[in-house]
Amino acid sequence: MSDAGSVVQLMFALAEMAGGATAPSIPPLWGRHILAAREPPRVTFTHREFDEVDGTIIPLENMVQRSFFFSPTYVSNLRLLLPYHLRKCSRFELLAACLWRCRTIAIKPDPDEEVRLLFVVSARSKLNPPLPSGFYGNATVFQRQ
């Protein structure tokens, strides 16, 4: 299992070797132990993102998948719709909030029902000490808002 960072690293290694290198400039490191749990493991935070959710809000057959491109101009125009004190949010926060709001309006969930926004983030830049060069493993985690 690998994440996007690992796939990019692999593609660079393949490109180097396709270009005539006998080995990648950054040798692969298969250190599965690097991201192992503490010994002994201990829970320091309640991870509700893994809680079971009963049922679905709308039937899956009514779902559609679409791709959208948000140009810099479109993002700027969205930002202008925000209250002034929120305009310094990141592009990710802006688009996630906009899409979440549109989705919630579309599916009209019961106001008493708990709904969640889950997304996967890379932990590579957050780790201390950082992952060593050449680590090809998965370093993504669920983030819940």
mmCIF file of N, CA and C in Angstrom:
data_model
loop_
_atom_site.group_PDB
_atom_site.id
_atom_site.type_symbol
_atom_site.label_atom_id
_atom_site.label_comp_id
_atom_site.label_asym_id
_atom_site.label_seq_id
_atom_site.Cartn_x
_atom_site.Cartn_y
_atom_site.Cartn_z
ATOM 1 N N MET A 1 0.843 -1.162 0.000
ATOM 2 C CA MET A 1 0.000 0.000 0.000
ATOM 3 C C MET A 1 0.894 1.233 0.000
ATOM 4 N N SER A 2 0.541 2.198 -0.811
ATOM 5 C CA SER A 2 1.338 3.418 -0.872
ATOM 6 C C SER A 2 0.417 4.610 -1.025
ATOM 7 N N ASP A 3 0.964 5.788 -0.784
ATOM 8 C CA ASP A 3 0.207 7.016 -0.951
ATOM 9 C C ASP A 3 0.737 7.753 -2.185
ATOM 10 N N ALA A 4 0.188 8.933 -2.440
ATOM 11 C CA ALA A 4 0.582 9.689 -3.631
ATOM 12 C C ALA A 4 2.063 10.040 -3.611
ATOM 13 N N GLY A 5 2.598 10.390 -2.436
ATOM 14 C CA GLY A 5 4.023 10.707 -2.341
ATOM 15 C C GLY A 5 4.897 9.540 -2.757
ATOM 16 N N SER A 6 4.481 8.343 -2.359
ATOM 17 C CA SER A 6 5.233 7.144 -2.742
ATOM 18 C C SER A 6 5.132 6.873 -4.233
ATOM 19 N N VAL A 7 3.956 7.079 -4.789
ATOM 20 C CA VAL A 7 3.764 6.840 -6.226
ATOM 21 C C VAL A 7 4.612 7.818 -7.035
ATOM 22 N N VAL A 8 4.645 9.073 -6.620
ATOM 23 C CA VAL A 8 5.475 10.067 -7.314
ATOM 24 C C VAL A 8 6.943 9.651 -7.240
ATOM 25 N N GLN A 9 7.377 9.227 -6.065
ATOM 26 C CA GLN A 9 8.763 8.784 -5.900
ATOM 27 C C GLN A 9 9.068 7.591 -6.805
ATOM 28 N N LEU A 10 8.137 6.655 -6.876
ATOM 29 C CA LEU A 10 8.306 5.488 -7.747
ATOM 30 C C LEU A 10 8.384 5.907 -9.213
ATOM 31 N N MET A 11 7.522 6.836 -9.623
ATOM 32 C CA MET A 11 7.536 7.280 -11.024
ATOM 33 C C MET A 11 8.862 7.964 -11.379
ATOM 34 N N PHE A 12 9.405 8.765 -10.463
ATOM 35 C CA PHE A 12 10.719 9.377 -10.712
ATOM 36 C C PHE A 12 11.795 8.308 -10.829
ATOM 37 N N ALA A 13 11.718 7.299 -9.952
ATOM 38 C CA ALA A 13 12.715 6.216 -10.002
ATOM 39 C C ALA A 13 12.613 5.472 -11.331
ATOM 40 N N LEU A 14 11.390 5.183 -11.762
ATOM 41 C CA LEU A 14 11.211 4.493 -13.054
ATOM 42 C C LEU A 14 11.711 5.342 -14.210
ATOM 43 N N ALA A 15 11.463 6.649 -14.149
ATOM 44 C CA ALA A 15 11.932 7.550 -15.212
ATOM 45 C C ALA A 15 13.462 7.569 -15.263
ATOM 46 N N GLU A 16 14.101 7.589 -14.095
ATOM 47 C CA GLU A 16 15.568 7.562 -14.061
ATOM 48 C C GLU A 16 16.086 6.276 -14.705
ATOM 49 N N MET A 17 15.472 5.164 -14.359
ATOM 50 C CA MET A 17 15.942 3.884 -14.887
ATOM 51 C C MET A 17 15.617 3.748 -16.375
ATOM 52 N N ALA A 18 14.483 4.302 -16.801
ATOM 53 C CA ALA A 18 14.156 4.285 -18.230
ATOM 54 C C ALA A 18 15.147 5.151 -19.005
ATOM 55 N N GLY A 19 15.705 6.148 -18.324
ATOM 56 C CA GLY A 19 16.695 7.016 -18.953
ATOM 57 C C GLY A 19 18.106 6.453 -18.913
ATOM 58 N N GLY A 20 18.268 5.244 -18.403
ATOM 59 C CA GLY A 20 19.571 4.601 -18.443
ATOM 60 C C GLY A 20 20.226 4.367 -17.094
ATOM 61 N N ALA A 21 19.679 4.881 -16.012
ATOM 62 C CA ALA A 21 20.283 4.641 -14.695
ATOM 63 C C ALA A 21 20.150 3.161 -14.329
ATOM 64 N N THR A 22 21.124 2.639 -13.640
ATOM 65 C CA THR A 22 21.065 1.236 -13.209
ATOM 66 C C THR A 22 20.322 1.090 -11.881
ATOM 67 N N ALA A 23 20.152 2.201 -11.178
ATOM 68 C CA ALA A 23 19.417 2.197 -9.906
ATOM 69 C C ALA A 23 18.863 3.603 -9.682
ATOM 70 N N PRO A 24 17.790 3.727 -8.923
ATOM 71 C CA PRO A 24 17.254 5.076 -8.655
ATOM 72 C C PRO A 24 18.228 5.877 -7.794
ATOM 73 N N SER A 25 18.205 7.202 -7.952
ATOM 74 C CA SER A 25 19.114 8.053 -7.171
ATOM 75 C C SER A 25 18.740 8.047 -5.690
ATOM 76 N N ILE A 26 17.480 7.819 -5.383
ATOM 77 C CA ILE A 26 17.048 7.653 -3.992
ATOM 78 C C ILE A 26 16.621 6.203 -3.831
ATOM 79 N N PRO A 27 17.435 5.384 -3.183
ATOM 80 C CA PRO A 27 17.087 3.960 -3.060
ATOM 81 C C PRO A 27 15.821 3.776 -2.220
ATOM 82 N N PRO A 28 14.991 2.816 -2.603
ATOM 83 C CA PRO A 28 13.762 2.582 -1.846
ATOM 84 C C PRO A 28 14.051 2.040 -0.448
ATOM 85 N N LEU A 29 13.234 2.474 0.495
ATOM 86 C CA LEU A 29 13.338 2.026 1.880
ATOM 87 C C LEU A 29 12.013 1.379 2.251
ATOM 88 N N TRP A 30 12.022 0.140 2.574
ATOM 89 C CA TRP A 30 10.789 -0.592 2.887
ATOM 90 C C TRP A 30 10.630 -0.744 4.395
ATOM 91 N N GLY A 31 10.757 0.310 5.156
ATOM 92 C CA GLY A 31 10.725 0.253 6.615
ATOM 93 C C GLY A 31 9.325 0.271 7.184
ATOM 94 N N ARG A 32 8.664 -0.883 7.177
ATOM 95 C CA ARG A 32 7.294 -0.953 7.701
ATOM 96 C C ARG A 32 7.224 -0.571 9.172
ATOM 97 N N HIS A 33 8.309 -0.744 9.888
ATOM 98 C CA HIS A 33 8.336 -0.453 11.319
ATOM 99 C C HIS A 33 8.317 1.052 11.620
ATOM 100 N N ILE A 34 8.605 1.879 10.624
ATOM 101 C CA ILE A 34 8.760 3.312 10.845
ATOM 102 C C ILE A 34 7.480 3.943 11.400
ATOM 103 N N LEU A 35 6.328 3.508 10.908
ATOM 104 C CA LEU A 35 5.062 4.098 11.354
ATOM 105 C C LEU A 35 4.300 3.169 12.298
ATOM 106 N N ALA A 36 5.013 2.324 13.018
ATOM 107 C CA ALA A 36 4.369 1.414 13.962
ATOM 108 C C ALA A 36 3.833 2.195 15.164
ATOM 109 N N ALA A 37 2.843 1.617 15.825
ATOM 110 C CA ALA A 37 2.262 2.240 17.018
ATOM 111 C C ALA A 37 3.280 2.247 18.149
ATOM 112 N N ARG A 38 3.013 3.085 19.146
ATOM 113 C CA ARG A 38 3.885 3.112 20.330
ATOM 114 C C ARG A 38 3.927 1.731 20.969
ATOM 115 N N GLU A 39 4.956 1.501 21.730
ATOM 116 C CA GLU A 39 5.056 0.238 22.458
ATOM 117 C C GLU A 39 5.148 0.552 23.950
ATOM 118 N N PRO A 40 4.160 0.253 24.739
ATOM 119 C CA PRO A 40 2.889 -0.367 24.353
ATOM 120 C C PRO A 40 1.956 0.679 23.734
ATOM 121 N N PRO A 41 1.048 0.236 22.846
ATOM 122 C CA PRO A 41 0.107 1.181 22.241
ATOM 123 C C PRO A 41 -0.776 1.828 23.313
ATOM 124 N N ARG A 42 -1.120 3.092 23.105
ATOM 125 C CA ARG A 42 -2.058 3.753 24.013
ATOM 126 C C ARG A 42 -2.886 4.761 23.221
ATOM 127 N N VAL A 43 -4.144 4.854 23.590
ATOM 128 C CA VAL A 43 -5.063 5.782 22.940
ATOM 129 C C VAL A 43 -4.976 7.111 23.677
ATOM 130 N N THR A 44 -4.684 8.182 22.937
ATOM 131 C CA THR A 44 -4.575 9.508 23.558
ATOM 132 C C THR A 44 -5.647 10.462 23.054
ATOM 133 N N PHE A 45 -6.494 9.990 22.135
ATOM 134 C CA PHE A 45 -7.517 10.845 21.537
ATOM 135 C C PHE A 45 -8.628 9.953 21.026
ATOM 136 N N THR A 46 -9.863 10.378 21.184
ATOM 137 C CA THR A 46 -10.994 9.621 20.660
ATOM 138 C C THR A 46 -11.112 9.901 19.167
ATOM 139 N N HIS A 47 -10.994 8.866 18.365
ATOM 140 C CA HIS A 47 -11.054 9.009 16.908
ATOM 141 C C HIS A 47 -12.455 8.664 16.422
ATOM 142 N N ARG A 48 -13.348 9.641 16.464
ATOM 143 C CA ARG A 48 -14.732 9.412 16.072
ATOM 144 C C ARG A 48 -14.885 9.161 14.576
ATOM 145 N N GLU A 49 -13.865 9.483 13.794
ATOM 146 C CA GLU A 49 -13.963 9.243 12.348
ATOM 147 C C GLU A 49 -14.099 7.762 12.026
ATOM 148 N N PHE A 50 -13.768 6.901 12.977
ATOM 149 C CA PHE A 50 -13.884 5.467 12.752
ATOM 150 C C PHE A 50 -15.147 4.882 13.377
ATOM 151 N N ASP A 51 -15.984 5.710 13.985
ATOM 152 C CA ASP A 51 -17.241 5.222 14.548
ATOM 153 C C ASP A 51 -18.145 4.712 13.431
ATOM 154 N N GLU A 52 -18.926 3.703 13.740
ATOM 155 C CA GLU A 52 -19.905 3.178 12.786
ATOM 156 C C GLU A 52 -21.006 4.215 12.565
ATOM 157 N N VAL A 53 -21.480 4.322 11.345
ATOM 158 C CA VAL A 53 -22.589 5.208 11.023
ATOM 159 C C VAL A 53 -23.733 4.335 10.545
ATOM 160 N N ASP A 54 -24.910 4.521 11.147
ATOM 161 C CA ASP A 54 -26.072 3.721 10.780
ATOM 162 C C ASP A 54 -26.711 4.254 9.504
ATOM 163 N N GLY A 55 -26.850 3.383 8.506
ATOM 164 C CA GLY A 55 -27.567 3.727 7.287
ATOM 165 C C GLY A 55 -26.858 4.756 6.432
ATOM 166 N N THR A 56 -27.545 5.154 5.378
ATOM 167 C CA THR A 56 -27.041 6.194 4.499
ATOM 168 C C THR A 56 -28.090 7.267 4.387
ATOM 169 N N ILE A 57 -27.665 8.464 4.089
ATOM 170 C CA ILE A 57 -28.586 9.594 4.024
ATOM 171 C C ILE A 57 -29.484 9.491 2.801
ATOM 172 N N ILE A 58 -28.915 9.159 1.651
ATOM 173 C CA ILE A 58 -29.718 8.974 0.448
ATOM 174 C C ILE A 58 -29.251 7.696 -0.237
ATOM 175 N N PRO A 59 -30.136 7.062 -0.984
ATOM 176 C CA PRO A 59 -29.735 5.821 -1.662
ATOM 177 C C PRO A 59 -28.588 6.065 -2.641
ATOM 178 N N LEU A 60 -27.663 5.121 -2.688
ATOM 179 C CA LEU A 60 -26.503 5.261 -3.565
ATOM 180 C C LEU A 60 -26.876 5.343 -5.032
ATOM 181 N N GLU A 61 -27.985 4.732 -5.427
ATOM 182 C CA GLU A 61 -28.350 4.795 -6.849
ATOM 183 C C GLU A 61 -28.719 6.216 -7.281
ATOM 184 N N ASN A 62 -28.985 7.115 -6.328
ATOM 185 C CA ASN A 62 -29.274 8.510 -6.666
ATOM 186 C C ASN A 62 -28.025 9.379 -6.694
ATOM 187 N N MET A 63 -26.886 8.785 -6.371
ATOM 188 C CA MET A 63 -25.639 9.540 -6.344
ATOM 189 C C MET A 63 -25.030 9.597 -7.743
ATOM 190 N N VAL A 64 -24.401 10.717 -8.033
ATOM 191 C CA VAL A 64 -23.638 10.849 -9.269
ATOM 192 C C VAL A 64 -22.262 11.368 -8.906
ATOM 193 N N GLN A 65 -21.295 11.078 -9.734
ATOM 194 C CA GLN A 65 -19.946 11.566 -9.509
ATOM 195 C C GLN A 65 -19.590 12.501 -10.646
ATOM 196 N N ARG A 66 -19.086 13.670 -10.306
ATOM 197 C CA ARG A 66 -18.698 14.663 -11.300
ATOM 198 C C ARG A 66 -17.363 15.267 -10.907
ATOM 199 N N SER A 67 -16.621 15.712 -11.890
ATOM 200 C CA SER A 67 -15.370 16.423 -11.651
ATOM 201 C C SER A 67 -15.586 17.891 -11.956
ATOM 202 N N PHE A 68 -14.980 18.741 -11.170
ATOM 203 C CA PHE A 68 -15.098 20.182 -11.356
ATOM 204 C C PHE A 68 -13.712 20.791 -11.358
ATOM 205 N N PHE A 69 -13.547 21.858 -12.106
ATOM 206 C CA PHE A 69 -12.312 22.623 -12.082
ATOM 207 C C PHE A 69 -12.644 23.996 -11.518
ATOM 208 N N PHE A 70 -11.973 24.369 -10.453
ATOM 209 C CA PHE A 70 -12.185 25.673 -9.843
ATOM 210 C C PHE A 70 -11.000 26.555 -10.209
ATOM 211 N N SER A 71 -11.204 27.441 -11.161
ATOM 212 C CA SER A 71 -10.141 28.328 -11.620
ATOM 213 C C SER A 71 -9.795 29.326 -10.513
ATOM 214 N N PRO A 72 -8.621 29.931 -10.587
ATOM 215 C CA PRO A 72 -8.272 30.958 -9.594
ATOM 216 C C PRO A 72 -9.310 32.080 -9.523
ATOM 217 N N THR A 73 -9.883 32.444 -10.673
ATOM 218 C CA THR A 73 -10.907 33.492 -10.685
ATOM 219 C C THR A 73 -12.152 33.028 -9.931
ATOM 220 N N TYR A 74 -12.563 31.775 -10.155
ATOM 221 C CA TYR A 74 -13.737 31.240 -9.472
ATOM 222 C C TYR A 74 -13.493 31.194 -7.965
ATOM 223 N N VAL A 75 -12.311 30.762 -7.554
ATOM 224 C CA VAL A 75 -11.980 30.697 -6.134
ATOM 225 C C VAL A 75 -12.004 32.101 -5.529
ATOM 226 N N SER A 76 -11.457 33.077 -6.243
ATOM 227 C CA SER A 76 -11.475 34.464 -5.758
ATOM 228 C C SER A 76 -12.898 34.970 -5.604
ATOM 229 N N ASN A 77 -13.754 34.648 -6.576
ATOM 230 C CA ASN A 77 -15.147 35.073 -6.495
ATOM 231 C C ASN A 77 -15.874 34.404 -5.329
ATOM 232 N N LEU A 78 -15.594 33.131 -5.080
ATOM 233 C CA LEU A 78 -16.179 32.450 -3.919
ATOM 234 C C LEU A 78 -15.734 33.128 -2.627
ATOM 235 N N ARG A 79 -14.459 33.457 -2.563
ATOM 236 C CA ARG A 79 -13.898 34.077 -1.358
ATOM 237 C C ARG A 79 -14.603 35.404 -1.052
ATOM 238 N N LEU A 80 -14.984 36.140 -2.089
ATOM 239 C CA LEU A 80 -15.660 37.422 -1.893
ATOM 240 C C LEU A 80 -17.055 37.254 -1.270
ATOM 241 N N LEU A 81 -17.610 36.049 -1.347
ATOM 242 C CA LEU A 81 -18.922 35.790 -0.748
ATOM 243 C C LEU A 81 -18.837 35.557 0.762
ATOM 244 N N LEU A 82 -17.630 35.364 1.254
ATOM 245 C CA LEU A 82 -17.436 35.087 2.673
ATOM 246 C C LEU A 82 -17.462 36.365 3.501
ATOM 247 N N PRO A 83 -17.833 36.254 4.773
ATOM 248 C CA PRO A 83 -17.645 37.401 5.667
ATOM 249 C C PRO A 83 -16.169 37.772 5.697
ATOM 250 N N TYR A 84 -15.892 39.042 5.875
ATOM 251 C CA TYR A 84 -14.520 39.536 5.777
ATOM 252 C C TYR A 84 -13.548 38.754 6.659
ATOM 253 N N HIS A 85 -13.942 38.420 7.883
ATOM 254 C CA HIS A 85 -13.031 37.768 8.825
ATOM 255 C C HIS A 85 -12.702 36.322 8.431
ATOM 256 N N LEU A 86 -13.405 35.744 7.468
ATOM 257 C CA LEU A 86 -13.130 34.373 7.020
ATOM 258 C C LEU A 86 -12.377 34.314 5.696
ATOM 259 N N ARG A 87 -12.103 35.422 5.088
ATOM 260 C CA ARG A 87 -11.522 35.436 3.740
ATOM 261 C C ARG A 87 -10.071 34.978 3.673
ATOM 262 N N LYS A 88 -9.404 34.833 4.791
ATOM 263 C CA LYS A 88 -8.011 34.372 4.766
ATOM 264 C C LYS A 88 -7.901 32.861 4.893
ATOM 265 N N CYS A 89 -9.009 32.153 4.752
ATOM 266 C CA CYS A 89 -8.976 30.692 4.832
ATOM 267 C C CYS A 89 -8.215 30.135 3.623
ATOM 268 N N SER A 90 -7.788 28.886 3.733
ATOM 269 C CA SER A 90 -7.071 28.258 2.627
ATOM 270 C C SER A 90 -8.037 27.922 1.487
ATOM 271 N N ARG A 91 -7.494 27.667 0.302
ATOM 272 C CA ARG A 91 -8.334 27.238 -0.826
ATOM 273 C C ARG A 91 -9.047 25.942 -0.492
ATOM 274 N N PHE A 92 -8.325 25.023 0.174
ATOM 275 C CA PHE A 92 -8.947 23.757 0.555
ATOM 276 C C PHE A 92 -10.137 23.999 1.477
ATOM 277 N N GLU A 93 -9.959 24.820 2.503
ATOM 278 C CA GLU A 93 -11.058 25.110 3.429
ATOM 279 C C GLU A 93 -12.234 25.754 2.702
ATOM 280 N N LEU A 94 -11.941 26.673 1.808
ATOM 281 C CA LEU A 94 -12.985 27.357 1.054
ATOM 282 C C LEU A 94 -13.780 26.377 0.190
ATOM 283 N N LEU A 95 -13.070 25.558 -0.589
ATOM 284 C CA LEU A 95 -13.760 24.627 -1.482
ATOM 285 C C LEU A 95 -14.457 23.507 -0.715
ATOM 286 N N ALA A 96 -13.835 23.012 0.343
ATOM 287 C CA ALA A 96 -14.477 21.969 1.155
ATOM 288 C C ALA A 96 -15.771 22.500 1.767
ATOM 289 N N ALA A 97 -15.741 23.716 2.301
ATOM 290 C CA ALA A 97 -16.935 24.301 2.904
ATOM 291 C C ALA A 97 -18.024 24.530 1.858
ATOM 292 N N CYS A 98 -17.630 25.023 0.693
ATOM 293 C CA CYS A 98 -18.601 25.284 -0.381
ATOM 294 C C CYS A 98 -19.254 23.983 -0.856
ATOM 295 N N LEU A 99 -18.441 22.969 -1.118
ATOM 296 C CA LEU A 99 -18.989 21.695 -1.590
ATOM 297 C C LEU A 99 -19.826 21.014 -0.507
ATOM 298 N N TRP A 100 -19.380 21.101 0.740
ATOM 299 C CA TRP A 100 -20.137 20.509 1.846
ATOM 300 C C TRP A 100 -21.496 21.193 1.978
ATOM 301 N N ARG A 101 -21.501 22.510 1.880
ATOM 302 C CA ARG A 101 -22.761 23.246 1.990
ATOM 303 C C ARG A 101 -23.705 22.877 0.847
ATOM 304 N N CYS A 102 -23.187 22.825 -0.378
ATOM 305 C CA CYS A 102 -24.025 22.460 -1.531
ATOM 306 C C CYS A 102 -24.562 21.042 -1.394
ATOM 307 N N ARG A 103 -23.722 20.122 -0.961
ATOM 308 C CA ARG A 103 -24.147 18.728 -0.790
ATOM 309 C C ARG A 103 -25.223 18.622 0.288
ATOM 310 N N THR A 104 -25.031 19.321 1.387
ATOM 311 C CA THR A 104 -25.996 19.268 2.480
ATOM 312 C C THR A 104 -27.349 19.837 2.037
ATOM 313 N N ILE A 105 -27.331 20.922 1.298
ATOM 314 C CA ILE A 105 -28.580 21.489 0.772
ATOM 315 C C ILE A 105 -29.253 20.488 -0.161
ATOM 316 N N ALA A 106 -28.463 19.806 -0.986
ATOM 317 C CA ALA A 106 -29.024 18.873 -1.975
ATOM 318 C C ALA A 106 -29.648 17.643 -1.330
ATOM 319 N N ILE A 107 -29.020 17.097 -0.297
ATOM 320 C CA ILE A 107 -29.547 15.843 0.267
ATOM 321 C C ILE A 107 -30.535 16.067 1.401
ATOM 322 N N LYS A 108 -30.624 17.282 1.910
ATOM 323 C CA LYS A 108 -31.594 17.641 2.949
ATOM 324 C C LYS A 108 -31.629 16.623 4.098
ATOM 325 N N PRO A 109 -30.527 16.469 4.824
ATOM 326 C CA PRO A 109 -30.541 15.499 5.922
ATOM 327 C C PRO A 109 -31.453 15.960 7.060
ATOM 328 N N ASP A 110 -31.878 15.020 7.880
ATOM 329 C CA ASP A 110 -32.640 15.343 9.083
ATOM 330 C C ASP A 110 -31.769 16.274 9.931
ATOM 331 N N PRO A 111 -32.310 17.401 10.397
ATOM 332 C CA PRO A 111 -31.497 18.343 11.178
ATOM 333 C C PRO A 111 -30.882 17.734 12.440
ATOM 334 N N ASP A 112 -31.474 16.649 12.955
ATOM 335 C CA ASP A 112 -30.936 16.008 14.151
ATOM 336 C C ASP A 112 -29.920 14.916 13.836
ATOM 337 N N GLU A 113 -29.731 14.620 12.542
ATOM 338 C CA GLU A 113 -28.797 13.566 12.150
ATOM 339 C C GLU A 113 -27.374 14.103 12.105
ATOM 340 N N GLU A 114 -26.445 13.297 12.614
ATOM 341 C CA GLU A 114 -25.041 13.680 12.564
ATOM 342 C C GLU A 114 -24.511 13.386 11.172
ATOM 343 N N VAL A 115 -23.861 14.362 10.582
ATOM 344 C CA VAL A 115 -23.230 14.183 9.274
ATOM 345 C C VAL A 115 -21.753 14.530 9.433
ATOM 346 N N ARG A 116 -20.924 13.954 8.583
ATOM 347 C CA ARG A 116 -19.481 14.121 8.714
ATOM 348 C C ARG A 116 -18.838 14.450 7.382
ATOM 349 N N LEU A 117 -17.751 15.167 7.492
ATOM 350 C CA LEU A 117 -16.889 15.429 6.345
ATOM 351 C C LEU A 117 -15.559 14.765 6.659
ATOM 352 N N LEU A 118 -15.214 13.755 5.886
ATOM 353 C CA LEU A 118 -13.952 13.042 6.066
ATOM 354 C C LEU A 118 -13.091 13.244 4.832
ATOM 355 N N PHE A 119 -11.814 13.418 5.043
ATOM 356 C CA PHE A 119 -10.884 13.493 3.924
ATOM 357 C C PHE A 119 -9.554 12.929 4.361
ATOM 358 N N VAL A 120 -8.781 12.508 3.400
ATOM 359 C CA VAL A 120 -7.486 11.898 3.669
ATOM 360 C C VAL A 120 -6.411 12.964 3.491
ATOM 361 N N VAL A 121 -5.484 12.998 4.432
ATOM 362 C CA VAL A 121 -4.374 13.948 4.345
ATOM 363 C C VAL A 121 -3.047 13.201 4.473
ATOM 364 N N SER A 122 -2.027 13.774 3.910
ATOM 365 C CA SER A 122 -0.690 13.192 4.025
ATOM 366 C C SER A 122 -0.072 13.622 5.346
ATOM 367 N N ALA A 123 0.488 12.671 6.050
ATOM 368 C CA ALA A 123 1.170 12.965 7.312
ATOM 369 C C ALA A 123 2.663 13.174 7.093
ATOM 370 N N ARG A 124 3.134 13.033 5.871
ATOM 371 C CA ARG A 124 4.576 13.102 5.596
ATOM 372 C C ARG A 124 5.218 14.384 6.118
ATOM 373 N N SER A 125 4.608 15.520 5.897
ATOM 374 C CA SER A 125 5.232 16.779 6.324
ATOM 375 C C SER A 125 4.992 17.075 7.798
ATOM 376 N N LYS A 126 4.170 16.284 8.458
ATOM 377 C CA LYS A 126 3.824 16.545 9.858
ATOM 378 C C LYS A 126 4.647 15.723 10.845
ATOM 379 N N LEU A 127 5.344 14.719 10.355
ATOM 380 C CA LEU A 127 6.036 13.795 11.249
ATOM 381 C C LEU A 127 7.352 14.365 11.756
ATOM 382 N N ASN A 128 7.636 14.070 13.022
ATOM 383 C CA ASN A 128 8.890 14.483 13.625
ATOM 384 C C ASN A 128 9.420 13.307 14.440
ATOM 385 N N PRO A 129 10.484 12.664 14.021
ATOM 386 C CA PRO A 129 11.337 13.021 12.900
ATOM 387 C C PRO A 129 10.655 12.719 11.566
ATOM 388 N N PRO A 130 11.078 13.416 10.500
ATOM 389 C CA PRO A 130 10.467 13.194 9.183
ATOM 390 C C PRO A 130 10.770 11.793 8.656
ATOM 391 N N LEU A 131 9.949 11.356 7.733
ATOM 392 C CA LEU A 131 10.198 10.063 7.091
ATOM 393 C C LEU A 131 11.503 10.136 6.311
ATOM 394 N N PRO A 132 12.270 9.069 6.320
ATOM 395 C CA PRO A 132 13.534 9.089 5.568
ATOM 396 C C PRO A 132 13.287 9.087 4.057
ATOM 397 N N SER A 133 14.231 9.648 3.316
ATOM 398 C CA SER A 133 14.138 9.614 1.850
ATOM 399 C C SER A 133 14.045 8.160 1.413
ATOM 400 N N GLY A 134 13.209 7.925 0.430
ATOM 401 C CA GLY A 134 13.069 6.577 -0.100
ATOM 402 C C GLY A 134 11.953 5.778 0.541
ATOM 403 N N PHE A 135 11.283 6.320 1.559
ATOM 404 C CA PHE A 135 10.191 5.579 2.193
ATOM 405 C C PHE A 135 9.027 5.474 1.217
ATOM 406 N N TYR A 136 8.658 4.245 0.856
ATOM 407 C CA TYR A 136 7.610 4.005 -0.124
ATOM 408 C C TYR A 136 6.274 3.634 0.507
ATOM 409 N N GLY A 137 6.186 3.674 1.813
ATOM 410 C CA GLY A 137 4.954 3.249 2.475
ATOM 411 C C GLY A 137 3.868 4.302 2.461
ATOM 412 N N ASN A 138 2.727 3.927 2.996
ATOM 413 C CA ASN A 138 1.578 4.813 3.092
ATOM 414 C C ASN A 138 1.736 5.713 4.313
ATOM 415 N N ALA A 139 1.566 7.014 4.128
ATOM 416 C CA ALA A 139 1.648 7.953 5.246
ATOM 417 C C ALA A 139 0.444 8.898 5.202
ATOM 418 N N THR A 140 -0.732 8.327 4.993
ATOM 419 C CA THR A 140 -1.953 9.139 4.975
ATOM 420 C C THR A 140 -2.828 8.755 6.151
ATOM 421 N N VAL A 141 -3.627 9.713 6.594
ATOM 422 C CA VAL A 141 -4.540 9.500 7.703
ATOM 423 C C VAL A 141 -5.872 10.173 7.378
ATOM 424 N N PHE A 142 -6.938 9.701 8.026
ATOM 425 C CA PHE A 142 -8.237 10.354 7.900
ATOM 426 C C PHE A 142 -8.255 11.586 8.782
ATOM 427 N N GLN A 143 -8.797 12.649 8.264
ATOM 428 C CA GLN A 143 -9.004 13.865 9.032
ATOM 429 C C GLN A 143 -10.491 14.120 9.057
ATOM 430 N N ARG A 144 -11.018 14.443 10.210
ATOM 431 C CA ARG A 144 -12.453 14.669 10.340
ATOM 432 C C ARG A 144 -12.681 16.120 10.742
ATOM 433 N N GLN A 145 -13.657 16.722 10.111
ATOM 434 C CA GLN A 145 -14.061 18.079 10.476
ATOM 435 C C GLN A 145 -15.467 18.065 10.986
#
